[in-house]
XYZ file of C-alpha atoms in Angstrom:
468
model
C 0.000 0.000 0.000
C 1.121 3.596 -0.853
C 2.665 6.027 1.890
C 2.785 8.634 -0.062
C -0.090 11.399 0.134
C -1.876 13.552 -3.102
C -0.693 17.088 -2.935
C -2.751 19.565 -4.406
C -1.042 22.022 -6.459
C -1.114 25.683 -4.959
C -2.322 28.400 -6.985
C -0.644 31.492 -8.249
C -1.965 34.795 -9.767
C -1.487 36.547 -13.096
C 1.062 39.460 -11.722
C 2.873 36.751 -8.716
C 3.758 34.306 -13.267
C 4.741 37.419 -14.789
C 6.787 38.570 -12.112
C 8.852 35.251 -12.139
C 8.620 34.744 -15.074
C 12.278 34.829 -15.640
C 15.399 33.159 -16.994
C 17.216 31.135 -14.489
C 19.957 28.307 -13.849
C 18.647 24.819 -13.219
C 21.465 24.625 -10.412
C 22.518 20.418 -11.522
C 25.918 22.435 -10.148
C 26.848 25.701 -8.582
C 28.963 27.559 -9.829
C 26.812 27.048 -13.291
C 28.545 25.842 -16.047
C 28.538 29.783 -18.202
C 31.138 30.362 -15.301
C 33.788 27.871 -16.382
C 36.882 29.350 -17.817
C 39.286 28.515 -20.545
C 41.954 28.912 -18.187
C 41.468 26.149 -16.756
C 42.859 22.736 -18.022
C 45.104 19.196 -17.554
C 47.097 20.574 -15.535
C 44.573 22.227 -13.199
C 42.518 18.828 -13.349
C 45.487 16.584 -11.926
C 45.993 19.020 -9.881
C 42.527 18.271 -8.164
C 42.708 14.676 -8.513
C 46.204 14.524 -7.006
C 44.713 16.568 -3.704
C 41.628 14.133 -3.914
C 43.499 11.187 -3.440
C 45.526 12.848 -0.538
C 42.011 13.689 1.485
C 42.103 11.609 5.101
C 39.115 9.566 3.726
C 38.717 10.148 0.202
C 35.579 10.720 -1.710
C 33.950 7.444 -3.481
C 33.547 7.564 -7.083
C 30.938 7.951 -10.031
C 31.553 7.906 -13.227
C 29.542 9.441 -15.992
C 30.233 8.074 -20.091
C 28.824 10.892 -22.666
C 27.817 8.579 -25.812
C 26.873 11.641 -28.097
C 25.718 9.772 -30.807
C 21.582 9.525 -32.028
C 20.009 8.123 -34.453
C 16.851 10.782 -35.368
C 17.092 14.931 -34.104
C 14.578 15.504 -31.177
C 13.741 19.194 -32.050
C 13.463 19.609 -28.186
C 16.300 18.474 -27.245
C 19.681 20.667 -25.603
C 22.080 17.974 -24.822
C 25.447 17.767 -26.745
C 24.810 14.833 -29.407
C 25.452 14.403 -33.136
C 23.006 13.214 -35.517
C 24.153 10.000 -38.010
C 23.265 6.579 -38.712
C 26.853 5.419 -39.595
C 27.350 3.023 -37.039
C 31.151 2.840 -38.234
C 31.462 6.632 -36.267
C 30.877 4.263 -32.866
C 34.114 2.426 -33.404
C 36.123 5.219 -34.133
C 34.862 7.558 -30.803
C 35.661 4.284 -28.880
C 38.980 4.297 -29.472
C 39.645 7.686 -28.237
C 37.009 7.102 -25.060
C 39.294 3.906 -24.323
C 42.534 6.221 -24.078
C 40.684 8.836 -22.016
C 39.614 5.965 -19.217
C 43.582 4.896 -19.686
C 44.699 8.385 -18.839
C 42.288 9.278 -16.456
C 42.005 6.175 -14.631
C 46.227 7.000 -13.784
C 44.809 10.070 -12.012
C 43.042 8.340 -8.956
C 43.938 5.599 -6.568
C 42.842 2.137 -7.220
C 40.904 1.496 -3.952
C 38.532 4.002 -4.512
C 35.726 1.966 -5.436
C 33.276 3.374 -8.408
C 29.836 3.012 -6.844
C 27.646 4.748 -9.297
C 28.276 4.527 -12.890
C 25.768 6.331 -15.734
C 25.784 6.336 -19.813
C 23.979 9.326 -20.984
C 24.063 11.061 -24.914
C 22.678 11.509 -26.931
C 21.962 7.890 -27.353
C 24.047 5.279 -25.400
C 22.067 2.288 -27.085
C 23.625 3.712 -30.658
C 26.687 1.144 -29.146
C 25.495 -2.347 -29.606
C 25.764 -4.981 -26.824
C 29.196 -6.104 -28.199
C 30.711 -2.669 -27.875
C 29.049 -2.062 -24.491
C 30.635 -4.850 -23.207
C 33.667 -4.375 -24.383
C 33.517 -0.907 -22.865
C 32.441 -2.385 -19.547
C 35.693 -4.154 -19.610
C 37.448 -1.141 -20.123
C 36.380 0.132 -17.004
C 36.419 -2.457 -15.161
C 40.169 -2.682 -16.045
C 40.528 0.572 -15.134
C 38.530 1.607 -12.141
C 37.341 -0.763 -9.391
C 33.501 -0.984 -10.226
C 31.898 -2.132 -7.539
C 29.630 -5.562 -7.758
C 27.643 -4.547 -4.382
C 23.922 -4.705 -4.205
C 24.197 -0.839 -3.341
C 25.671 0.209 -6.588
C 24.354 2.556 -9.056
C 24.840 1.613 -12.342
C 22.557 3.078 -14.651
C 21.981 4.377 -18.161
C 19.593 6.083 -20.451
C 17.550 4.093 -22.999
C 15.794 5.590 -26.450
C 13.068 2.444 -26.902
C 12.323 3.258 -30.775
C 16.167 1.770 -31.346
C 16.603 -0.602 -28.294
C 14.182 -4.082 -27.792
C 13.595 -5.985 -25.088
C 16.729 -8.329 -25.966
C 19.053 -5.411 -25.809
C 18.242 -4.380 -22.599
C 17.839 -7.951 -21.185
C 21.708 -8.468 -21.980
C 22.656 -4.888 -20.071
C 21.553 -6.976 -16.471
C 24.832 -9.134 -17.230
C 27.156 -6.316 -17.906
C 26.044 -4.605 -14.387
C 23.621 -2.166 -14.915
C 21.132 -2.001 -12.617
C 19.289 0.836 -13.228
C 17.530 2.162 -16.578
C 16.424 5.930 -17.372
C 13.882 5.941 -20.380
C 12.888 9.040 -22.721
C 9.231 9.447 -23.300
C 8.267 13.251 -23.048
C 4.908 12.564 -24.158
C 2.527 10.393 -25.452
C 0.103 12.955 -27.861
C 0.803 11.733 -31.440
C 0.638 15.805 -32.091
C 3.067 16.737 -29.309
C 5.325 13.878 -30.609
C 4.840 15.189 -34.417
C 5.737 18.657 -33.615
C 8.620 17.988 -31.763
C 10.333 14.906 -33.788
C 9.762 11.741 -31.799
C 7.349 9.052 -32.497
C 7.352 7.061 -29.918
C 4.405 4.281 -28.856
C 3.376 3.264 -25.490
C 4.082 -0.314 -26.765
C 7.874 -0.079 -27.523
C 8.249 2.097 -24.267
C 6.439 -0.967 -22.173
C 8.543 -3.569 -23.667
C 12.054 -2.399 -22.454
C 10.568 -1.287 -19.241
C 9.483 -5.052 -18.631
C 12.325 -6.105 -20.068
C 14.728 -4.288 -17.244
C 12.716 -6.313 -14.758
C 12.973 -9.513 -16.414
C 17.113 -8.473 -15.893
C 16.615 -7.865 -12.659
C 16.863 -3.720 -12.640
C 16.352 -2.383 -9.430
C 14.719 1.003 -10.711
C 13.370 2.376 -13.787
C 13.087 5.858 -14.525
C 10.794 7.874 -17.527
C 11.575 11.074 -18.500
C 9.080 13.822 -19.506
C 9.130 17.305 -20.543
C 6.133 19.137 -20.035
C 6.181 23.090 -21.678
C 6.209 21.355 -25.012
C 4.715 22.683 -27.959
C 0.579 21.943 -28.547
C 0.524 20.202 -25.028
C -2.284 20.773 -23.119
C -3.352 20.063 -19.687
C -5.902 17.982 -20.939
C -3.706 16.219 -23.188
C -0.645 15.779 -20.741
C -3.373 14.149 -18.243
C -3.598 11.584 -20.599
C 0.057 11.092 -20.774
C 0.420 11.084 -17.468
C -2.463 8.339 -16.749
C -0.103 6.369 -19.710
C 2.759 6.492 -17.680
C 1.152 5.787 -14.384
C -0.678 2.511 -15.951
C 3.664 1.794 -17.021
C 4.548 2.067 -13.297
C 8.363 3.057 -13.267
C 9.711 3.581 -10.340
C 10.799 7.102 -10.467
C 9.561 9.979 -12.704
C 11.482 13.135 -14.252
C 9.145 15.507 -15.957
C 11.415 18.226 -16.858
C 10.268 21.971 -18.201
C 11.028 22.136 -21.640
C 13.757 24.943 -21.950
C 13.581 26.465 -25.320
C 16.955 27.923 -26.423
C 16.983 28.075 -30.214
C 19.545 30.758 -30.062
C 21.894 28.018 -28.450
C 20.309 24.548 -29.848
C 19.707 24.385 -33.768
C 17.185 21.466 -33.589
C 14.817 23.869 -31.584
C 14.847 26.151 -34.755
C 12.399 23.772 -35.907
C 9.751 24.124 -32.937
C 7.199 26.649 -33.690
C 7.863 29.082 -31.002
C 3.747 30.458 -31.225
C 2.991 27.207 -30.248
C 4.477 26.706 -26.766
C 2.476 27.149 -23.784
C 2.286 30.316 -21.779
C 3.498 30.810 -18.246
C 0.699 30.389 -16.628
C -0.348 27.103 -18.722
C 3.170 25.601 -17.778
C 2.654 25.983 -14.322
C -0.672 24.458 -14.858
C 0.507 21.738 -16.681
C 3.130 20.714 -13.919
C 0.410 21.227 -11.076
C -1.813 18.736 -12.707
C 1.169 16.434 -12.653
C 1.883 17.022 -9.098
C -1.683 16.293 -8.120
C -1.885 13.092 -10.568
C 1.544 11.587 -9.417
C 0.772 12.026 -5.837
C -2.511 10.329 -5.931
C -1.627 7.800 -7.750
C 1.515 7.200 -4.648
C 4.064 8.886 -5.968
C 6.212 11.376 -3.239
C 7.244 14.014 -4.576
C 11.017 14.487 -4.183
C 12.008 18.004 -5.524
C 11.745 20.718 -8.379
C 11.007 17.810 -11.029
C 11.589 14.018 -9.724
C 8.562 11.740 -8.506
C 9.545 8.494 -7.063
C 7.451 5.285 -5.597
C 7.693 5.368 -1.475
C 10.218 2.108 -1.580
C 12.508 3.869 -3.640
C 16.119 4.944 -2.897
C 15.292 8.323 -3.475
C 12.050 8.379 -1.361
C 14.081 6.806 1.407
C 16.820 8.975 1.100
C 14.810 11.940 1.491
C 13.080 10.791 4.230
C 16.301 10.193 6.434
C 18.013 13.862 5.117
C 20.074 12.336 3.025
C 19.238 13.115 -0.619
C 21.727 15.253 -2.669
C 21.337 16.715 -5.766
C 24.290 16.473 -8.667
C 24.621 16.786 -12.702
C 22.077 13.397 -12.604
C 19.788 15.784 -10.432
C 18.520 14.249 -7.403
C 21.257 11.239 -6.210
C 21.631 9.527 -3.309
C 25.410 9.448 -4.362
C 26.126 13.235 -4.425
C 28.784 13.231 -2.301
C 31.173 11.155 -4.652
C 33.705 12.934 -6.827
C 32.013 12.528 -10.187
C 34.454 11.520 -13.712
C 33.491 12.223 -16.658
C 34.345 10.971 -19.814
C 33.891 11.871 -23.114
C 32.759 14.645 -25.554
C 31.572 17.464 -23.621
C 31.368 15.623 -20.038
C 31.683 17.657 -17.125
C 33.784 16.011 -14.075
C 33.240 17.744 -10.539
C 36.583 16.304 -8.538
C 37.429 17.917 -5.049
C 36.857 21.778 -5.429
C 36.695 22.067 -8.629
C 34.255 21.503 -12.078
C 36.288 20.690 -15.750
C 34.507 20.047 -18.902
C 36.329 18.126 -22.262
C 36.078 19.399 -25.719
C 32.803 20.173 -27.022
C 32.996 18.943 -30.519
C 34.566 15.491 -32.297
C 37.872 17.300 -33.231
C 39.023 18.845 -30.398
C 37.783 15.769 -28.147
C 40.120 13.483 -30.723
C 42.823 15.868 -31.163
C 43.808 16.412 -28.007
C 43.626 12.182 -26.574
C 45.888 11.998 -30.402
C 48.027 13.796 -28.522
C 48.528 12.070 -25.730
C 46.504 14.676 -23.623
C 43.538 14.431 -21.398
C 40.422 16.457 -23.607
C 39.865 19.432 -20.837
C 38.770 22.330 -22.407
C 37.457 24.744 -19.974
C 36.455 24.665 -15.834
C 36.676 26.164 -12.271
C 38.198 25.865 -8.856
C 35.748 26.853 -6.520
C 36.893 29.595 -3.920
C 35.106 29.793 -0.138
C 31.905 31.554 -1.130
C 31.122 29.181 -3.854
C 31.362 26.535 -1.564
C 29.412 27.793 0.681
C 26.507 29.269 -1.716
C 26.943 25.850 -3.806
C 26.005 23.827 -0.415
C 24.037 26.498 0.435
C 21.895 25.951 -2.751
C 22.000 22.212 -2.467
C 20.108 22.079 0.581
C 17.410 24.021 -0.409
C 16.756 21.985 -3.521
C 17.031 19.012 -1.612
C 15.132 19.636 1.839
C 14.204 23.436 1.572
C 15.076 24.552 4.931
C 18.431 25.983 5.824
C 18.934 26.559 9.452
C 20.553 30.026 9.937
C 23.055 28.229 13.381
C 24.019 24.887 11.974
C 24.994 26.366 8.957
C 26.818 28.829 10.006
C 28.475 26.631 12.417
C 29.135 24.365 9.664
C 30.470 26.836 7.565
C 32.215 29.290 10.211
C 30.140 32.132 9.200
C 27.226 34.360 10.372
C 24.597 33.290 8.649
C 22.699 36.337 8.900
C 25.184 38.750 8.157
C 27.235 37.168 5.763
C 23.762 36.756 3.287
C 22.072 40.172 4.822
C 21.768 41.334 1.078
C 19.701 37.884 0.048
C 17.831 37.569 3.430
C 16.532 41.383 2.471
C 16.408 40.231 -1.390
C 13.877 37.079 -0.556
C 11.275 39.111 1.478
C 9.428 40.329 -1.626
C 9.073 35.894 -2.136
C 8.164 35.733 1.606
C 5.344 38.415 0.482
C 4.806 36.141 -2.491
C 4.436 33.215 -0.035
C 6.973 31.158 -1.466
C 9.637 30.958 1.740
C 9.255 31.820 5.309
C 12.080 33.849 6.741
C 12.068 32.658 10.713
C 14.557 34.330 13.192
C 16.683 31.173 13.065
C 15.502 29.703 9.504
C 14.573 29.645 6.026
C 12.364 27.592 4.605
C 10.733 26.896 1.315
C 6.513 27.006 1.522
C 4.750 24.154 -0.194
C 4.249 27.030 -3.241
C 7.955 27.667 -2.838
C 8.668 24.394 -3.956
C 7.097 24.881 -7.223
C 9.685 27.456 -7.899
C 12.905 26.694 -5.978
C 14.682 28.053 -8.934
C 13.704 31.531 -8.219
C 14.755 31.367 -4.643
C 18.195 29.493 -5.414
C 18.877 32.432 -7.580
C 18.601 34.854 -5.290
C 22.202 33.228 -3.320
C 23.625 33.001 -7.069
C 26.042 35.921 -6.989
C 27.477 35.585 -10.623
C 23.550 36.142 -11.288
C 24.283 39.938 -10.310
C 27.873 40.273 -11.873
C 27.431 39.379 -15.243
C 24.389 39.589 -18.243
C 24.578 35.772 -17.859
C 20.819 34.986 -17.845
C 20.427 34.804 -21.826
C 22.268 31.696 -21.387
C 19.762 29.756 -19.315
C 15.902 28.560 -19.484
C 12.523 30.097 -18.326
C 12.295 29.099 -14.285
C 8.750 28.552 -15.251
């Protein structure tokens, strides 16, 4: 029987949309990634993992494999990925990915054990079973993967080129976890945005990850997309219910064309308003939750038994580039085109596009093309942030204590920032805390940005998404 409780969505006027209505970081890390510098490269990066390796009790390890590779353009979409159908190109970036887990692999000690592990793209399944085991092996060479029930190992799955047998031979290779793409069932929605996609081929590799013995399932979808309605998105939603995964990502569409070509093709006049995106989210809080769903945070829904549920019961839930992770505190690896590695103090990204990622492992070099070392006050704001994404409240003593400040007068200019949102009613400023309302929650976004202080240095916000 479900624990978990229906929430009903609050409600928010015409002037409280338009005034938030703004562009905004999605905060996956703080410092955002608009911050990282050129300046930054190898030698910076062993630099981190050297000091890493010399903590007391060093950090566990995840490790995140970019496979940028997909078969058909989804005119939504704003990762890093490259469109083809040459399965030949697979070989050829596997060469270079096998020298980057070589050379990176050097940089950390051996008895660090890799306890989470996660293939996102573009399109991992674009490698074929033979070449994902292979690249298992790799890493398992390389880094000590843990085989303990606890481990993470996950990785996205595009059902239109995966079937059941596919994902039935991933159990054997260690992955125990499986993140789906649906966005949305409408046959219009899936017209206008370049994904056909039936309930039917989504159903048979979520069965089949069960038949392998996955311990969770996740869907994906984006609601803000064009045509959707609330109406219509109920039905998707009841789809996806009747498909039980375990946990649930329905992500606001963030259109960008200016930065993502594919979204050149989405008809801008047809995207929701503000006020019909918050309405479309609110009917998925409402649905979710009464059908036992908990709610965990800004856009993730998982069952009560889940890892995440449980996590967030206890105060333990973190929040990293995956989002919400019950592994946050590992020091993340990344590897290759465009991954972003967070190691120690510090955030490094590789090469953005096919030549300079080649290029530079050609040469014998590790692909870093830009990042940051994080100074006092990031730390502190990037925690600081953290916390209220993952259990809005932030106690103005422990803190402080934890952090050797004065709460109160070392964020005096955000505490007197946030009292037009306590108006609002989306926090509640207490004489020893802050803490994010049950509207609040809805738009965490806006109140993480008020502690974001490259937000107020720079014209950054062109580079980042509607919060609502």
């Amino acid at each position: 029987m479900s624990t978990s409780t229906a929430i009903a969505a609050p409600t928010f006027d015409p002037d409280l949309i338009a005034r938030y209505d703004t562009l905004g970081p999605r905060y996956t890390s703080y410092p955002t990634a608009p911050q990282f510098r050129p300046g930054f490269g190898e030698a910076e990066l062993r630099a981190h993992a050297r000091a890493s390796n010399e903590d007391p009790i060093p950090r566990r390890l995840s490790l995140y494999v970019h496979v940028p590779f997909c078969m058909s353009p989804c005119f939504y979409c704003g990762c890093t990925r490259i469109i083809t159908r040459d399965k030949s190109k697979a070989g050829v970036y596997l060469s270079r990915l096998y020298r980057e887990i070589e050379l990176t692999a050097a940089l950390f000690d051996r008895d660090r054990p890799m306890v989470q592990l996660h293939f996102g793209g573009g399109t991992p399944n674009f490698l074929d079973i033979g070449q994902m085991s292979e690249l298992m092996d790799s890493l398992g060479r390389h880094f000590s993967l843990t085989r303990a029930p606890t481990r993470e190992f996950g990785i996205e799955i595009d059902p239109r080129f995966a079937d059941a047998d596919y994902v039935r031979a991933l159990g054997p290779l260690g992955f125990n976890r499986m993140s789906v793409g649906c966005q949305d069932f409408d046959p219009a929605v899936q017209a206008a945005v370049n994904r056909i996609q039936s309930v039917e081929e989504t159903r048979a590799v979520i069965e089949a990850a069960r038949e392998a013995d996955f311990r969770s399932v996740n869907l994906d979808l984006i609601y803000g997309l064009p045509l959707q309605t609330v109406d219509s998105f109920a039905r998707t939603l009841d789809k996806v219910i009747a498909l039980r995964p375990d946990r649930i990502a329905a992500y606001s569409y963030a259109h960008m064309p200016e930065l993502f070509k594919a979204q050149r093709q989405i008809d801008a006049a047809q995207l929701p308003d503000a006020a019909t995106r918050l309405a479309l989210f609110a009917r998925t809080l409402e649905t979710l939750t009464a059908a036992g769903y908990v709610y965990i945070g800004m856009d993730h829904f998982a069952l009560p038994f889940d890892e995440l549920s449980r996590a967030q019961r206890e105060g333990a839930l973190q929040r990293n580039f995956q989002g919400y992770s019950t592994h946050g505190d590992c020091d993340i690896i990344a590897l290759g085109m465009s991954a972003i590695s967070r190691i120690g103090d510090s955030y490094s990204q590789n090469a953005k596009d096919l030549v300079g990622y080649y290029a530079a492992l050609d040469a014998g070099c590790l692909p870093v093309m830009r990042g940051l070392t994080l100074d006092q006050d990031d730390l502190i704001r990037r925690a600081l942030i953290a916390e209220l994404m993952c259990h809005g409240r932030i106690d103005f003593a422990s803190f402080g204590a934890a952090w050797r400040i004065d709460f109160p007068v070392y964020f005096a200019d955000e505490l007197d920032h946030l009292r037009q949102l306590a108006a609002d009613g989306l926090v509640d400023i207490r004489p020893d805390a802050l803490v994010v309302t049950s509207r609040g929650r809805l738009l965490v976004r806006i109140i993480a940005m008020c502690f974001d202080a490259y937000l107020g240095r720079e014209a950054q916000t062109a580079r980042y998404s509607r919060a609502i």
